[in-house]
């Protein structure tokens, strides 16, 4: 008994002493945190990078885009994954935290509109109709498919979408409702996109939206609706989400860029600069491997130039920009 | 004599009286069997899903974008570090608080207030402990997003439960034993150390291990304090960055590819096995330590 007590006391003191000494690990580290949408890409890059540089410890967290920026702007991480551009409030937080950053687009993700395979009436949908479905004022008014397009049956309309804290929701509402973070509240939401897949797959009257990768893995359970934005320059008529249409910008307005934000202060550490460079070089084939869409060829050299030139600040000062492709933005800036 | 009823009638009467009890018994058995069946069904389902991935490779592998080679080692090591450190922090603090409240504190407004608070804290959602840990341990104390900060947060989460179960264990030590010890000239410290502590230790340890088994499944507070998801190395000190089993499982279930869902099922089986191991250890310790005490 005496021994047990003394062992416990000694061990406690050891832990306390260890805590007090607070010695920093000598290994080179790259700390990444942020969006769970971008996570699979960062994981793949970290895995491959780790094979070439086993002595560098890369860690990746999934605090969400917003949660990631909180840590990033407090100077706690080197790189922040983001599924939408940095918001003005986060820009302010970074400024007061003394964190300058380089914004690097790394991939595209498409947001798909899907219905149940048993749905035989809807073959495509327009942006206006999506707005009719999802706008805040539609709550309690638009409750049947026939309320959206005359000719569609008088069946109840059940909606599925990601949680309101996700970057996907933010982008969708900006693109469709034209007001970020604003939609009707009476839809089934889940942080886990697999739950949304199950929901739409199990309800003939359902319509849902989520990331392209979740459709690509469940094509047998879902029916994809091509989206018509009514603009001839993005391809006439409805365009179906696919690798090509997301990449060349014809699947509008629901393809969005994914980013990493790199702290300028961290770029002084060779391992961080090297990891970011590796991301834009060797990361390209990994993007499609994990289910996302690579940027157009021309975009990566421009992004790399941004990194090498340590060009700080965001290309998106007014929140998510819809309908502009990344290579256009980068090229516009390079001029 | 006319009051006497026939034996057959007597038996029928007894049967009628027993009927409600029988019914209650049936309900009771159903209440045990149904949850057990449900649990078995869930665990069996996970096991069937997990079967192709369960193996040495899975236990010793590192995370990967390729589901077939992704393993759980950093998460397993992270959870083991967390549990060990959490126990080291929670046991002395919890037992100390319980000893004070049971053996030293006189009933007063203050102790009543403390007791009320402990009872309330036991019911606070775990994510609030995560937020508290983020502010205090990660930021103010400056532990960073380390395995130590995670253990301190989990220890805080467990403390109310550890204190409550330790007090229960202390109360099972008969007052007469304490009095006998005093009568023999022992002071309070000697009585505590030689009589009370050895006798209550099995109960205390059982309580601690059962709360650890609960803590090993906690995700919310760890995510809040900044536990990571991709970690390709094992913790080498209390300051290391870390990940834990539930976080890895959560990540795998939310991936689009079905192959990752198999990994998640395998992770769940590992987590349940670890919980059963902890519970088994609690039973074994209790049985072993109890045998040593005679009175």
Coordinates of C-alpha atoms in Angstrom, one line a residue:
Chain A
X1 CA 0.0 0.0 0.0
X2 CA 2.8 2.4 1.0
X3 CA 4.5 1.6 -2.2
X4 CA 1.5 2.3 -4.4
X5 CA 1.0 5.7 -2.7
X6 CA 4.6 6.7 -3.1
X7 CA 4.7 5.5 -6.7
X8 CA 1.6 7.6 -7.5
X9 CA 3.2 10.6 -5.8
X10 CA 6.5 10.2 -7.6
X11 CA 4.8 9.8 -11.0
X12 CA 2.6 12.9 -10.4
X13 CA 5.7 14.9 -9.6
X14 CA 7.5 13.7 -12.7
X15 CA 4.6 14.7 -14.9
X16 CA 4.4 18.1 -13.1
X17 CA 8.2 18.6 -13.6
X18 CA 7.9 17.6 -17.2
X19 CA 5.1 20.1 -17.7
X20 CA 7.1 22.9 -16.0
X21 CA 10.3 22.4 -18.0
X22 CA 8.2 22.9 -21.1
X23 CA 11.0 21.9 -23.5
X24 CA 10.3 22.3 -27.1
X25 CA 10.6 19.4 -29.4
X26 CA 13.7 19.8 -31.6
X27 CA 12.2 18.2 -34.7
X28 CA 11.1 20.3 -37.6
X29 CA 7.3 20.6 -37.7
X30 CA 4.7 21.9 -40.1
X31 CA 1.4 22.5 -38.4
X32 CA -1.7 22.5 -40.6
X33 CA -5.3 22.8 -39.4
X34 CA -8.7 23.8 -40.9
X35 CA -11.3 22.6 -43.3
X36 CA -12.3 18.9 -43.3
X37 CA -13.1 19.3 -47.0
X38 CA -9.5 20.1 -47.8
X39 CA -8.2 17.5 -45.3
X40 CA -8.0 14.5 -47.7
X41 CA -5.7 16.6 -50.0
X42 CA -3.5 17.8 -47.2
X43 CA -3.3 14.3 -45.8
X44 CA -2.2 12.9 -49.1
X45 CA 0.4 15.6 -49.6
X46 CA 1.7 15.2 -46.0
X47 CA 1.9 11.4 -46.6
X48 CA 4.0 11.7 -49.7
X49 CA 6.1 14.6 -48.4
X50 CA 6.8 12.5 -45.3
X51 CA 8.3 9.8 -47.5
X52 CA 10.8 12.2 -48.9
X53 CA 11.5 14.0 -45.6
X54 CA 11.0 11.6 -42.7
X55 CA 12.6 14.0 -40.2
X56 CA 9.9 16.6 -40.7
X57 CA 6.8 16.2 -38.7
X58 CA 3.7 17.3 -40.5
X59 CA 0.4 17.4 -38.5
X60 CA -3.0 18.1 -39.8
X61 CA -6.2 18.9 -37.8
X62 CA -9.8 19.3 -38.8
X63 CA -11.2 22.2 -36.9
X64 CA -13.3 23.4 -39.9
X65 CA -12.5 26.4 -42.0
X66 CA -13.6 28.9 -39.4
X67 CA -12.0 27.1 -36.5
X68 CA -8.8 26.7 -38.5
X69 CA -8.6 30.5 -39.1
X70 CA -9.0 31.2 -35.4
X71 CA -5.9 29.2 -34.6
X72 CA -4.1 30.4 -37.7
X73 CA -4.7 34.1 -36.9
X74 CA -3.5 33.5 -33.3
X75 CA -0.2 32.3 -34.7
X76 CA -0.8 28.7 -33.5
X77 CA -0.5 27.0 -36.9
X78 CA 1.7 27.4 -40.0
X79 CA -0.9 26.6 -42.7
X80 CA -4.7 26.8 -42.7
X81 CA -6.9 24.6 -44.9
X82 CA -10.0 26.5 -46.2
X83 CA -12.9 25.5 -48.3
X84 CA -13.8 29.2 -48.9
X85 CA -11.8 32.5 -49.0
X86 CA -10.9 34.2 -45.8
X87 CA -13.8 36.4 -44.4
X88 CA -13.3 40.1 -43.5
X89 CA -13.7 39.3 -39.8
X90 CA -11.0 36.7 -40.1
X91 CA -8.8 39.2 -42.0
X92 CA -9.2 41.6 -39.0
X93 CA -8.3 38.8 -36.6
X94 CA -5.1 38.0 -38.5
X95 CA -4.2 41.7 -38.7
X96 CA -4.6 42.1 -34.9
X97 CA -2.7 38.8 -34.4
X98 CA 0.1 40.1 -36.5
X99 CA -0.2 37.2 -39.0
X100 CA 0.5 37.9 -42.7
X101 CA -0.5 35.1 -45.1
X102 CA -0.2 34.0 -48.6
X103 CA -3.4 32.7 -50.2
X104 CA -2.9 29.7 -52.4
X105 CA -5.7 28.0 -54.4
X106 CA -5.0 24.2 -54.6
X107 CA -8.0 22.5 -56.1
X108 CA -11.6 22.8 -57.2
X109 CA -14.6 21.1 -55.6
X110 CA -18.0 20.9 -57.3
X111 CA -21.2 21.0 -55.2
X112 CA -23.6 18.5 -56.7
X113 CA -27.4 18.7 -56.8
X114 CA -28.8 15.2 -56.4
X115 CA -32.2 13.5 -56.2
X116 CA -33.4 10.0 -55.6
X117 CA -33.0 7.6 -58.6
X118 CA -36.7 7.0 -58.3
X119 CA -37.4 10.6 -59.2
X120 CA -38.6 10.4 -62.8
X121 CA -39.9 14.0 -63.2
X122 CA -36.8 16.2 -62.7
X123 CA -34.1 15.9 -65.3
X124 CA -32.3 19.2 -64.7
X125 CA -32.8 22.3 -62.6
X126 CA -32.1 26.0 -63.0
X127 CA -30.4 28.3 -60.5
X128 CA -33.7 30.3 -60.2
X129 CA -35.5 27.1 -59.2
X130 CA -32.9 26.2 -56.7
X131 CA -33.3 29.7 -55.2
X132 CA -37.0 29.1 -55.1
X133 CA -36.4 25.9 -53.1
X134 CA -33.7 27.2 -50.7
X135 CA -34.5 30.9 -50.1
X136 CA -35.4 31.8 -46.5
X137 CA -38.8 33.2 -47.5
X138 CA -39.7 29.8 -49.1
X139 CA -40.0 28.2 -45.6
X140 CA -43.5 27.0 -45.2
X141 CA -44.5 28.3 -48.8
X142 CA -42.5 26.1 -51.2
X143 CA -43.4 22.6 -49.8
X144 CA -44.1 20.6 -52.9
X145 CA -42.2 19.9 -56.1
X146 CA -45.1 21.5 -58.0
X147 CA -44.3 24.8 -56.2
X148 CA -40.9 24.8 -57.9
X149 CA -41.8 24.1 -61.6
X150 CA -45.3 23.8 -63.0
X151 CA -45.6 20.2 -64.3
X152 CA -43.7 18.6 -61.5
X153 CA -45.9 16.4 -59.4
X154 CA -47.7 17.5 -56.2
X155 CA -45.3 15.6 -54.0
X156 CA -43.8 16.8 -50.8
X157 CA -40.3 18.3 -51.2
X158 CA -37.7 17.1 -48.7
X159 CA -34.4 18.9 -48.6
X160 CA -31.0 17.7 -47.4
X161 CA -27.9 19.9 -46.9
X162 CA -24.7 20.2 -45.0
X163 CA -24.5 21.8 -41.5
X164 CA -24.7 25.6 -41.4
X165 CA -21.1 25.9 -40.0
X166 CA -19.6 24.3 -43.1
X167 CA -17.8 26.1 -45.9
X168 CA -20.0 24.2 -48.4
X169 CA -23.2 25.7 -46.9
X170 CA -21.7 29.2 -47.0
X171 CA -20.7 28.8 -50.7
X172 CA -24.0 27.3 -51.8
X173 CA -26.0 30.0 -50.1
X174 CA -23.8 32.7 -51.7
X175 CA -24.1 31.1 -55.1
X176 CA -27.8 30.3 -55.1
X177 CA -29.6 32.5 -52.6
X178 CA -27.1 35.3 -53.3
X179 CA -26.6 36.0 -49.6
X180 CA -23.9 34.0 -47.7
X181 CA -25.2 32.0 -44.8
X182 CA -28.9 32.6 -45.5
X183 CA -31.4 29.9 -46.4
X184 CA -34.6 28.3 -45.1
X185 CA -34.2 26.4 -41.9
X186 CA -36.5 23.5 -42.4
X187 CA -34.2 21.2 -44.2
X188 CA -32.4 18.1 -42.8
X189 CA -28.8 19.0 -42.2
X190 CA -25.8 16.9 -41.2
X191 CA -22.1 17.6 -40.7
X192 CA -21.5 14.2 -42.2
X193 CA -22.1 14.1 -46.0
X194 CA -22.5 10.3 -45.9
X195 CA -25.7 10.9 -43.9
X196 CA -27.0 13.2 -46.6
X197 CA -26.2 10.5 -49.2
X198 CA -28.3 8.0 -47.1
X199 CA -31.1 10.6 -46.7
X200 CA -31.5 11.3 -50.4
X201 CA -31.0 7.6 -51.3
X202 CA -33.9 6.6 -49.0
X203 CA -36.5 9.2 -50.0
X204 CA -38.1 9.5 -53.5
X205 CA -39.1 13.1 -52.8
X206 CA -35.6 14.2 -51.6
X207 CA -33.2 16.8 -53.1
X208 CA -29.8 17.5 -51.6
X209 CA -26.5 19.1 -52.2
X210 CA -22.9 18.2 -51.1
X211 CA -19.4 17.8 -52.3
X212 CA -18.7 16.1 -55.7
X213 CA -16.6 13.3 -54.2
X214 CA -19.6 12.0 -52.2
X215 CA -21.6 11.7 -55.4
X216 CA -18.7 10.1 -57.3
X217 CA -18.6 7.3 -54.7
X218 CA -22.4 6.7 -54.6
X219 CA -23.4 7.0 -58.3
X220 CA -25.6 3.9 -58.0
X221 CA -27.7 5.4 -55.2
X222 CA -28.2 8.9 -56.5
X223 CA -29.3 10.8 -59.5
X224 CA -27.4 13.9 -60.5
X225 CA -29.3 16.9 -61.7
X226 CA -27.5 19.1 -64.3
X227 CA -27.7 22.8 -63.4
X228 CA -28.6 25.6 -65.8
X229 CA -27.3 29.0 -64.8
X230 CA -29.0 30.7 -67.7
X231 CA -25.7 32.1 -69.0
X232 CA -24.7 31.0 -72.5
X233 CA -20.9 31.7 -71.9
X234 CA -20.7 28.9 -69.4
X235 CA -22.1 26.4 -71.8
X236 CA -25.7 26.6 -73.0
X237 CA -28.4 24.8 -71.1
X238 CA -28.0 22.6 -68.1
X239 CA -24.5 21.4 -67.3
X240 CA -23.8 18.2 -65.3
X241 CA -21.2 18.2 -62.6
X242 CA -18.1 16.2 -63.8
X243 CA -14.4 16.5 -63.6
X244 CA -14.1 18.4 -66.9
X245 CA -17.0 20.8 -66.4
X246 CA -15.8 21.7 -62.9
X247 CA -12.3 22.2 -64.1
X248 CA -13.0 24.3 -67.2
X249 CA -15.5 26.5 -65.3
X250 CA -18.7 25.5 -67.3
X251 CA -20.3 23.9 -64.2
X252 CA -21.3 27.2 -62.7
X253 CA -22.1 28.6 -60.2
X254 CA -21.5 25.6 -58.0
X255 CA -17.8 24.8 -58.5
X256 CA -15.6 26.4 -55.9
X257 CA -11.9 26.7 -55.2
X258 CA -10.2 25.2 -52.2
X259 CA -7.3 27.0 -50.5
X260 CA -4.4 26.8 -48.2
X261 CA -3.3 29.9 -46.4
X262 CA 0.4 30.0 -45.4
X263 CA 1.7 32.3 -42.7
X264 CA 4.5 34.5 -44.0
X265 CA 6.4 34.2 -40.7
X266 CA 6.4 30.4 -41.0
X267 CA 7.8 30.6 -44.5
X268 CA 11.1 31.6 -43.0
X269 CA 11.3 28.1 -41.7
X270 CA 12.7 26.0 -44.6
X271 CA 10.4 23.0 -43.9
X272 CA 7.2 25.1 -44.2
X273 CA 8.3 26.8 -47.4
X274 CA 9.3 23.4 -48.8
X275 CA 6.1 21.8 -47.9
X276 CA 4.0 24.6 -49.5
X277 CA 6.1 24.3 -52.7
X278 CA 5.7 20.5 -52.6
X279 CA 1.9 21.0 -52.3
X280 CA 1.7 23.0 -55.6
X281 CA 4.2 20.7 -57.5
X282 CA 3.7 17.1 -56.5
X283 CA 0.3 17.7 -55.0
X284 CA -1.5 18.0 -58.4
X285 CA -1.9 14.3 -59.2
X286 CA -2.9 13.7 -55.5
X287 CA -5.8 16.1 -55.8
X288 CA -7.7 13.9 -58.3
X289 CA -6.6 10.7 -56.5
X290 CA -8.6 11.8 -53.4
X291 CA -11.6 12.8 -55.4
X292 CA -11.2 16.5 -56.1
X293 CA -10.6 18.4 -59.3
X294 CA -7.2 19.9 -60.0
X295 CA -6.9 23.6 -61.1
X296 CA -6.3 24.3 -64.8
X297 CA -2.6 23.8 -65.7
X298 CA -1.9 27.5 -66.0
X299 CA -3.0 28.1 -62.4
X300 CA -0.3 26.3 -60.5
X301 CA 2.7 28.3 -61.8
X302 CA 0.8 31.4 -61.0
X303 CA 0.1 30.2 -57.5
X304 CA 3.7 29.2 -57.1
X305 CA 4.8 32.7 -58.1
X306 CA 2.5 34.0 -55.5
X307 CA 4.2 31.8 -52.9
X308 CA 7.7 32.7 -54.0
X309 CA 6.9 36.4 -54.1
X310 CA 5.2 36.1 -50.7
X311 CA 2.2 38.0 -52.0
X312 CA 0.1 38.7 -49.0
X313 CA -3.6 39.3 -48.6
X314 CA -6.7 37.8 -50.2
X315 CA -7.9 37.9 -53.8
X316 CA -11.4 37.7 -52.4
X317 CA -12.0 40.9 -50.4
X318 CA -15.8 40.6 -50.5
X319 CA -16.3 36.9 -49.4
X320 CA -16.9 34.0 -51.8
X321 CA -16.7 35.1 -55.5
X322 CA -19.0 33.2 -57.7
X323 CA -18.6 32.7 -61.4
X324 CA -14.9 33.6 -61.6
X325 CA -12.4 30.9 -62.3
X326 CA -9.1 30.8 -60.3
X327 CA -6.9 31.1 -63.4
X328 CA -8.8 34.2 -64.4
X329 CA -8.3 35.7 -60.9
X330 CA -4.6 34.7 -60.8
X331 CA -3.9 36.0 -64.3
X332 CA -5.7 39.2 -63.5
X333 CA -3.5 39.7 -60.5
X334 CA -0.3 38.8 -62.3
X335 CA -0.8 41.5 -64.9
Chain B
X1 CA -62.8 -25.6 10.7
X2 CA -65.0 -24.3 8.0
X3 CA -62.5 -21.5 7.2
X4 CA -60.0 -24.0 6.1
X5 CA -59.8 -24.1 2.3
X6 CA -58.7 -27.0 0.2
X7 CA -55.0 -27.3 -0.7
X8 CA -55.9 -27.0 -4.4
X9 CA -57.8 -23.7 -3.8
X10 CA -54.8 -22.6 -1.7
X11 CA -52.4 -23.2 -4.6
X12 CA -54.6 -21.3 -7.0
X13 CA -54.7 -18.4 -4.6
X14 CA -51.0 -18.3 -4.4
X15 CA -50.7 -18.4 -8.2
X16 CA -52.9 -15.4 -8.5
X17 CA -50.9 -13.5 -6.0
X18 CA -47.7 -14.4 -7.8
X19 CA -48.9 -13.3 -11.2
X20 CA -47.8 -9.6 -10.9
X21 CA -44.4 -10.7 -9.6
X22 CA -44.0 -13.1 -12.5
X23 CA -44.9 -10.3 -15.0
X24 CA -42.4 -8.0 -13.3
X25 CA -39.8 -10.6 -13.6
X26 CA -40.5 -11.0 -17.3
X27 CA -40.2 -7.3 -17.8
X28 CA -37.0 -7.2 -15.9
X29 CA -35.4 -10.0 -18.0
X30 CA -36.6 -8.3 -21.2
X31 CA -34.9 -5.1 -20.0
X32 CA -31.6 -6.9 -19.7
X33 CA -31.9 -9.0 -22.8
X34 CA -33.1 -6.4 -25.2
X35 CA -30.2 -3.9 -24.7
X36 CA -27.7 -6.7 -24.7
X37 CA -29.1 -8.1 -28.0
X38 CA -29.0 -4.6 -29.5
X39 CA -25.4 -4.2 -28.3
X40 CA -24.4 -7.6 -29.7
X41 CA -26.1 -6.7 -33.0
X42 CA -24.2 -3.4 -33.3
X43 CA -20.9 -5.0 -32.2
X44 CA -21.4 -8.0 -34.5
X45 CA -22.2 -5.6 -37.4
X46 CA -19.0 -3.6 -36.8
X47 CA -17.0 -6.8 -36.5
X48 CA -18.3 -8.2 -39.8
X49 CA -17.6 -4.9 -41.6
X50 CA -14.2 -4.7 -39.9
X51 CA -13.1 -8.3 -40.5
X52 CA -11.1 -7.7 -43.7
X53 CA -9.0 -4.9 -42.2
X54 CA -8.5 -6.3 -38.7
X55 CA -4.9 -7.5 -38.4
X56 CA -1.4 -6.6 -37.3
X57 CA -0.9 -4.2 -40.3
X58 CA -3.9 -2.2 -39.2
X59 CA -2.7 -1.9 -35.6
X60 CA 0.8 -0.9 -36.6
X61 CA 0.1 1.2 -39.6
X62 CA 0.2 5.0 -40.1
X63 CA -2.7 7.1 -41.6
X64 CA -2.8 7.2 -45.3
X65 CA -4.9 8.4 -48.2
X66 CA -5.1 4.8 -49.4
X67 CA -7.6 3.1 -47.1
X68 CA -6.1 -0.4 -47.6
X69 CA -2.8 0.5 -46.0
X70 CA -4.1 3.1 -43.5
X71 CA -3.5 2.1 -39.9
X72 CA -4.3 3.2 -36.5
X73 CA -1.0 3.2 -34.6
X74 CA -0.6 6.9 -33.9
X75 CA -4.3 7.1 -32.7
X76 CA -3.8 4.0 -30.5
X77 CA -0.6 5.3 -29.0
X78 CA -2.2 8.7 -28.5
X79 CA -5.1 7.2 -26.6
X80 CA -2.8 5.1 -24.5
X81 CA -0.7 8.2 -23.5
X82 CA -3.9 10.1 -22.8
X83 CA -5.3 7.4 -20.6
X84 CA -2.1 6.9 -18.6
X85 CA -1.6 10.6 -18.0
X86 CA -5.2 11.2 -17.2
X87 CA -5.2 8.5 -14.6
X88 CA -2.0 9.9 -13.1
X89 CA -3.6 13.4 -12.8
X90 CA -7.1 12.4 -11.8
X91 CA -6.4 9.8 -9.2
X92 CA -4.3 11.9 -6.7
X93 CA -6.6 14.9 -7.2
X94 CA -9.8 13.0 -7.0
X95 CA -8.8 10.8 -4.1
X96 CA -7.4 13.8 -2.3
X97 CA -10.6 15.7 -2.7
X98 CA -12.7 12.7 -1.6
X99 CA -10.5 12.1 1.5
X100 CA -10.8 15.7 2.5
X101 CA -14.6 15.8 2.1
X102 CA -15.2 12.5 3.8
X103 CA -12.6 12.4 6.5
X104 CA -11.6 16.0 7.3
X105 CA -14.2 18.5 6.3
X106 CA -16.8 19.5 8.9
X107 CA -20.3 19.9 7.6
X108 CA -20.7 23.6 6.7
X109 CA -22.2 25.9 4.1
X110 CA -19.0 25.7 2.2
X111 CA -18.7 21.9 2.0
X112 CA -22.4 21.8 1.1
X113 CA -21.7 24.2 -1.7
X114 CA -18.6 22.2 -2.9
X115 CA -20.7 19.0 -2.9
X116 CA -23.5 20.6 -4.8
X117 CA -20.9 21.8 -7.4
X118 CA -19.3 18.5 -7.8
X119 CA -22.6 16.9 -8.4
X120 CA -23.5 19.5 -11.0
X121 CA -20.1 19.3 -12.7
X122 CA -20.5 15.6 -13.3
X123 CA -23.4 16.5 -15.6
X124 CA -21.8 19.3 -17.6
X125 CA -21.4 18.4 -21.3
X126 CA -17.9 17.4 -22.2
X127 CA -17.4 20.0 -24.9
X128 CA -17.5 22.7 -22.2
X129 CA -14.5 21.0 -20.5
X130 CA -12.9 21.2 -23.9
X131 CA -13.4 24.9 -24.1
X132 CA -12.1 25.3 -20.6
X133 CA -9.1 23.2 -21.3
X134 CA -8.4 25.2 -24.5
X135 CA -8.3 28.5 -22.6
X136 CA -6.6 27.3 -19.4
X137 CA -4.2 24.6 -20.4
X138 CA -3.4 25.3 -24.0
X139 CA -3.3 29.1 -23.9
X140 CA -2.8 30.4 -20.3
X141 CA -0.6 27.7 -19.0
X142 CA 1.1 27.4 -22.4
X143 CA 1.0 23.6 -22.8
X144 CA 0.1 24.0 -26.4
X145 CA -1.9 21.3 -28.3
X146 CA 0.0 18.6 -26.5
X147 CA -1.0 15.2 -25.1
X148 CA -0.5 16.8 -21.6
X149 CA -3.1 19.4 -22.3
X150 CA -5.4 16.7 -23.5
X151 CA -4.8 14.6 -20.4
X152 CA -5.4 17.6 -18.1
X153 CA -8.7 18.4 -19.9
X154 CA -9.9 14.8 -19.6
X155 CA -8.7 14.6 -16.0
X156 CA -10.9 17.6 -15.3
X157 CA -13.8 15.9 -17.0
X158 CA -13.3 12.8 -14.9
X159 CA -12.7 14.5 -11.6
X160 CA -16.3 14.9 -10.5
X161 CA -16.9 11.2 -11.2
X162 CA -13.7 10.1 -9.5
X163 CA -14.5 12.2 -6.4
X164 CA -18.0 10.8 -6.2
X165 CA -17.0 7.2 -6.6
X166 CA -14.1 7.6 -4.2
X167 CA -16.4 9.0 -1.6
X168 CA -18.7 6.1 -2.0
X169 CA -15.7 3.8 -1.5
X170 CA -14.6 5.6 1.6
X171 CA -18.1 5.4 3.0
X172 CA -18.0 1.6 2.7
X173 CA -15.2 1.4 5.3
X174 CA -17.0 0.7 8.6
X175 CA -16.8 3.5 11.1
X176 CA -16.1 0.9 13.8
X177 CA -12.7 0.2 12.1
X178 CA -11.7 3.8 12.3
X179 CA -12.8 3.9 16.0
X180 CA -10.8 0.8 16.7
X181 CA -7.7 2.3 15.2
X182 CA -8.1 5.5 17.2
X183 CA -8.7 3.4 20.3
X184 CA -5.3 1.7 19.8
X185 CA -3.7 5.1 19.8
X186 CA -3.3 5.8 16.1
X187 CA -3.7 9.3 14.9
X188 CA -5.9 10.4 12.0
X189 CA -3.1 10.1 9.4
X190 CA -2.1 6.7 10.5
X191 CA -5.7 5.5 10.5
X192 CA -6.1 6.9 7.0
X193 CA -2.9 5.4 5.6
X194 CA -3.1 2.0 7.3
X195 CA -6.8 1.3 7.6
X196 CA -9.0 3.5 5.4
X197 CA -7.0 3.8 2.2
X198 CA -6.1 0.1 1.7
X199 CA -9.7 -0.8 2.3
X200 CA -11.2 1.7 -0.1
X201 CA -8.6 1.3 -2.8
X202 CA -10.4 -1.4 -4.8
X203 CA -13.5 0.7 -4.9
X204 CA -11.5 3.8 -5.9
X205 CA -9.6 2.1 -8.6
X206 CA -12.8 0.5 -10.0
X207 CA -14.4 4.0 -10.2
X208 CA -11.3 5.5 -11.8
X209 CA -11.0 2.8 -14.4
X210 CA -14.7 2.8 -15.3
X211 CA -14.5 6.6 -15.8
X212 CA -11.4 6.1 -17.9
X213 CA -13.3 3.7 -20.1
X214 CA -15.8 6.5 -20.6
X215 CA -13.1 9.0 -21.3
X216 CA -11.4 6.9 -24.0
X217 CA -14.4 7.4 -26.2
X218 CA -14.6 11.2 -25.7
X219 CA -14.1 13.2 -28.9
X220 CA -15.6 16.6 -28.5
X221 CA -13.2 18.0 -25.8
X222 CA -10.1 16.7 -27.6
X223 CA -11.2 18.2 -30.9
X224 CA -11.8 21.5 -29.1
X225 CA -8.4 21.6 -27.5
X226 CA -6.9 20.9 -30.9
X227 CA -6.1 17.2 -31.1
X228 CA -5.0 16.5 -34.7
X229 CA -6.2 14.0 -37.3
X230 CA -3.1 13.3 -39.4
X231 CA -0.2 12.5 -37.2
X232 CA 2.5 10.2 -38.7
X233 CA 4.6 9.8 -35.6
X234 CA 4.1 8.6 -32.1
X235 CA 4.1 10.9 -29.0
X236 CA 7.6 10.9 -27.5
X237 CA 7.0 13.2 -24.6
X238 CA 4.1 14.9 -22.9
X239 CA 4.5 17.9 -25.2
X240 CA 4.0 15.9 -28.4
X241 CA 1.1 16.6 -30.7
X242 CA -1.3 13.7 -30.8
X243 CA -4.4 12.1 -32.2
X244 CA -6.8 9.7 -30.6
X245 CA -8.9 6.7 -31.6
X246 CA -12.4 8.4 -31.6
X247 CA -11.0 11.2 -33.8
X248 CA -9.5 8.8 -36.3
X249 CA -12.8 6.8 -36.4
X250 CA -14.8 10.0 -36.9
X251 CA -12.6 11.1 -39.7
X252 CA -12.9 7.8 -41.5
X253 CA -16.7 7.6 -41.2
X254 CA -17.0 11.0 -42.8
X255 CA -14.9 10.1 -45.9
X256 CA -16.8 9.5 -49.2
X257 CA -14.9 6.2 -50.1
X258 CA -16.5 3.0 -48.7
X259 CA -13.1 1.5 -48.0
X260 CA -12.6 4.1 -45.3
X261 CA -15.8 3.1 -43.7
X262 CA -14.4 -0.4 -43.3
X263 CA -11.4 1.2 -41.5
X264 CA -13.8 3.0 -39.3
X265 CA -15.5 -0.2 -38.3
X266 CA -12.1 -1.8 -37.6
X267 CA -11.2 1.3 -35.4
X268 CA -14.5 0.8 -33.5
X269 CA -13.7 -2.8 -32.8
X270 CA -10.3 -1.8 -31.5
X271 CA -11.8 0.9 -29.3
X272 CA -14.5 -1.5 -27.9
X273 CA -11.8 -4.1 -27.3
X274 CA -9.8 -1.5 -25.4
X275 CA -12.8 -0.6 -23.3
X276 CA -13.5 -4.2 -22.4
X277 CA -9.8 -4.6 -21.5
X278 CA -10.1 -1.6 -19.1
X279 CA -13.3 -2.9 -17.6
X280 CA -11.7 -6.3 -17.2
X281 CA -8.8 -4.7 -15.5
X282 CA -11.2 -3.0 -13.1
X283 CA -12.8 -6.3 -12.1
X284 CA -9.5 -8.1 -11.8
X285 CA -8.0 -5.3 -9.6
X286 CA -11.0 -5.3 -7.4
X287 CA -10.9 -9.0 -6.9
X288 CA -7.2 -9.1 -6.3
X289 CA -7.0 -6.2 -3.8
X290 CA -10.1 -7.1 -1.9
X291 CA -8.6 -10.5 -1.0
X292 CA -5.8 -8.9 1.0
X293 CA -8.0 -7.2 3.5
X294 CA -9.2 -9.1 6.6
X295 CA -11.1 -7.9 9.6

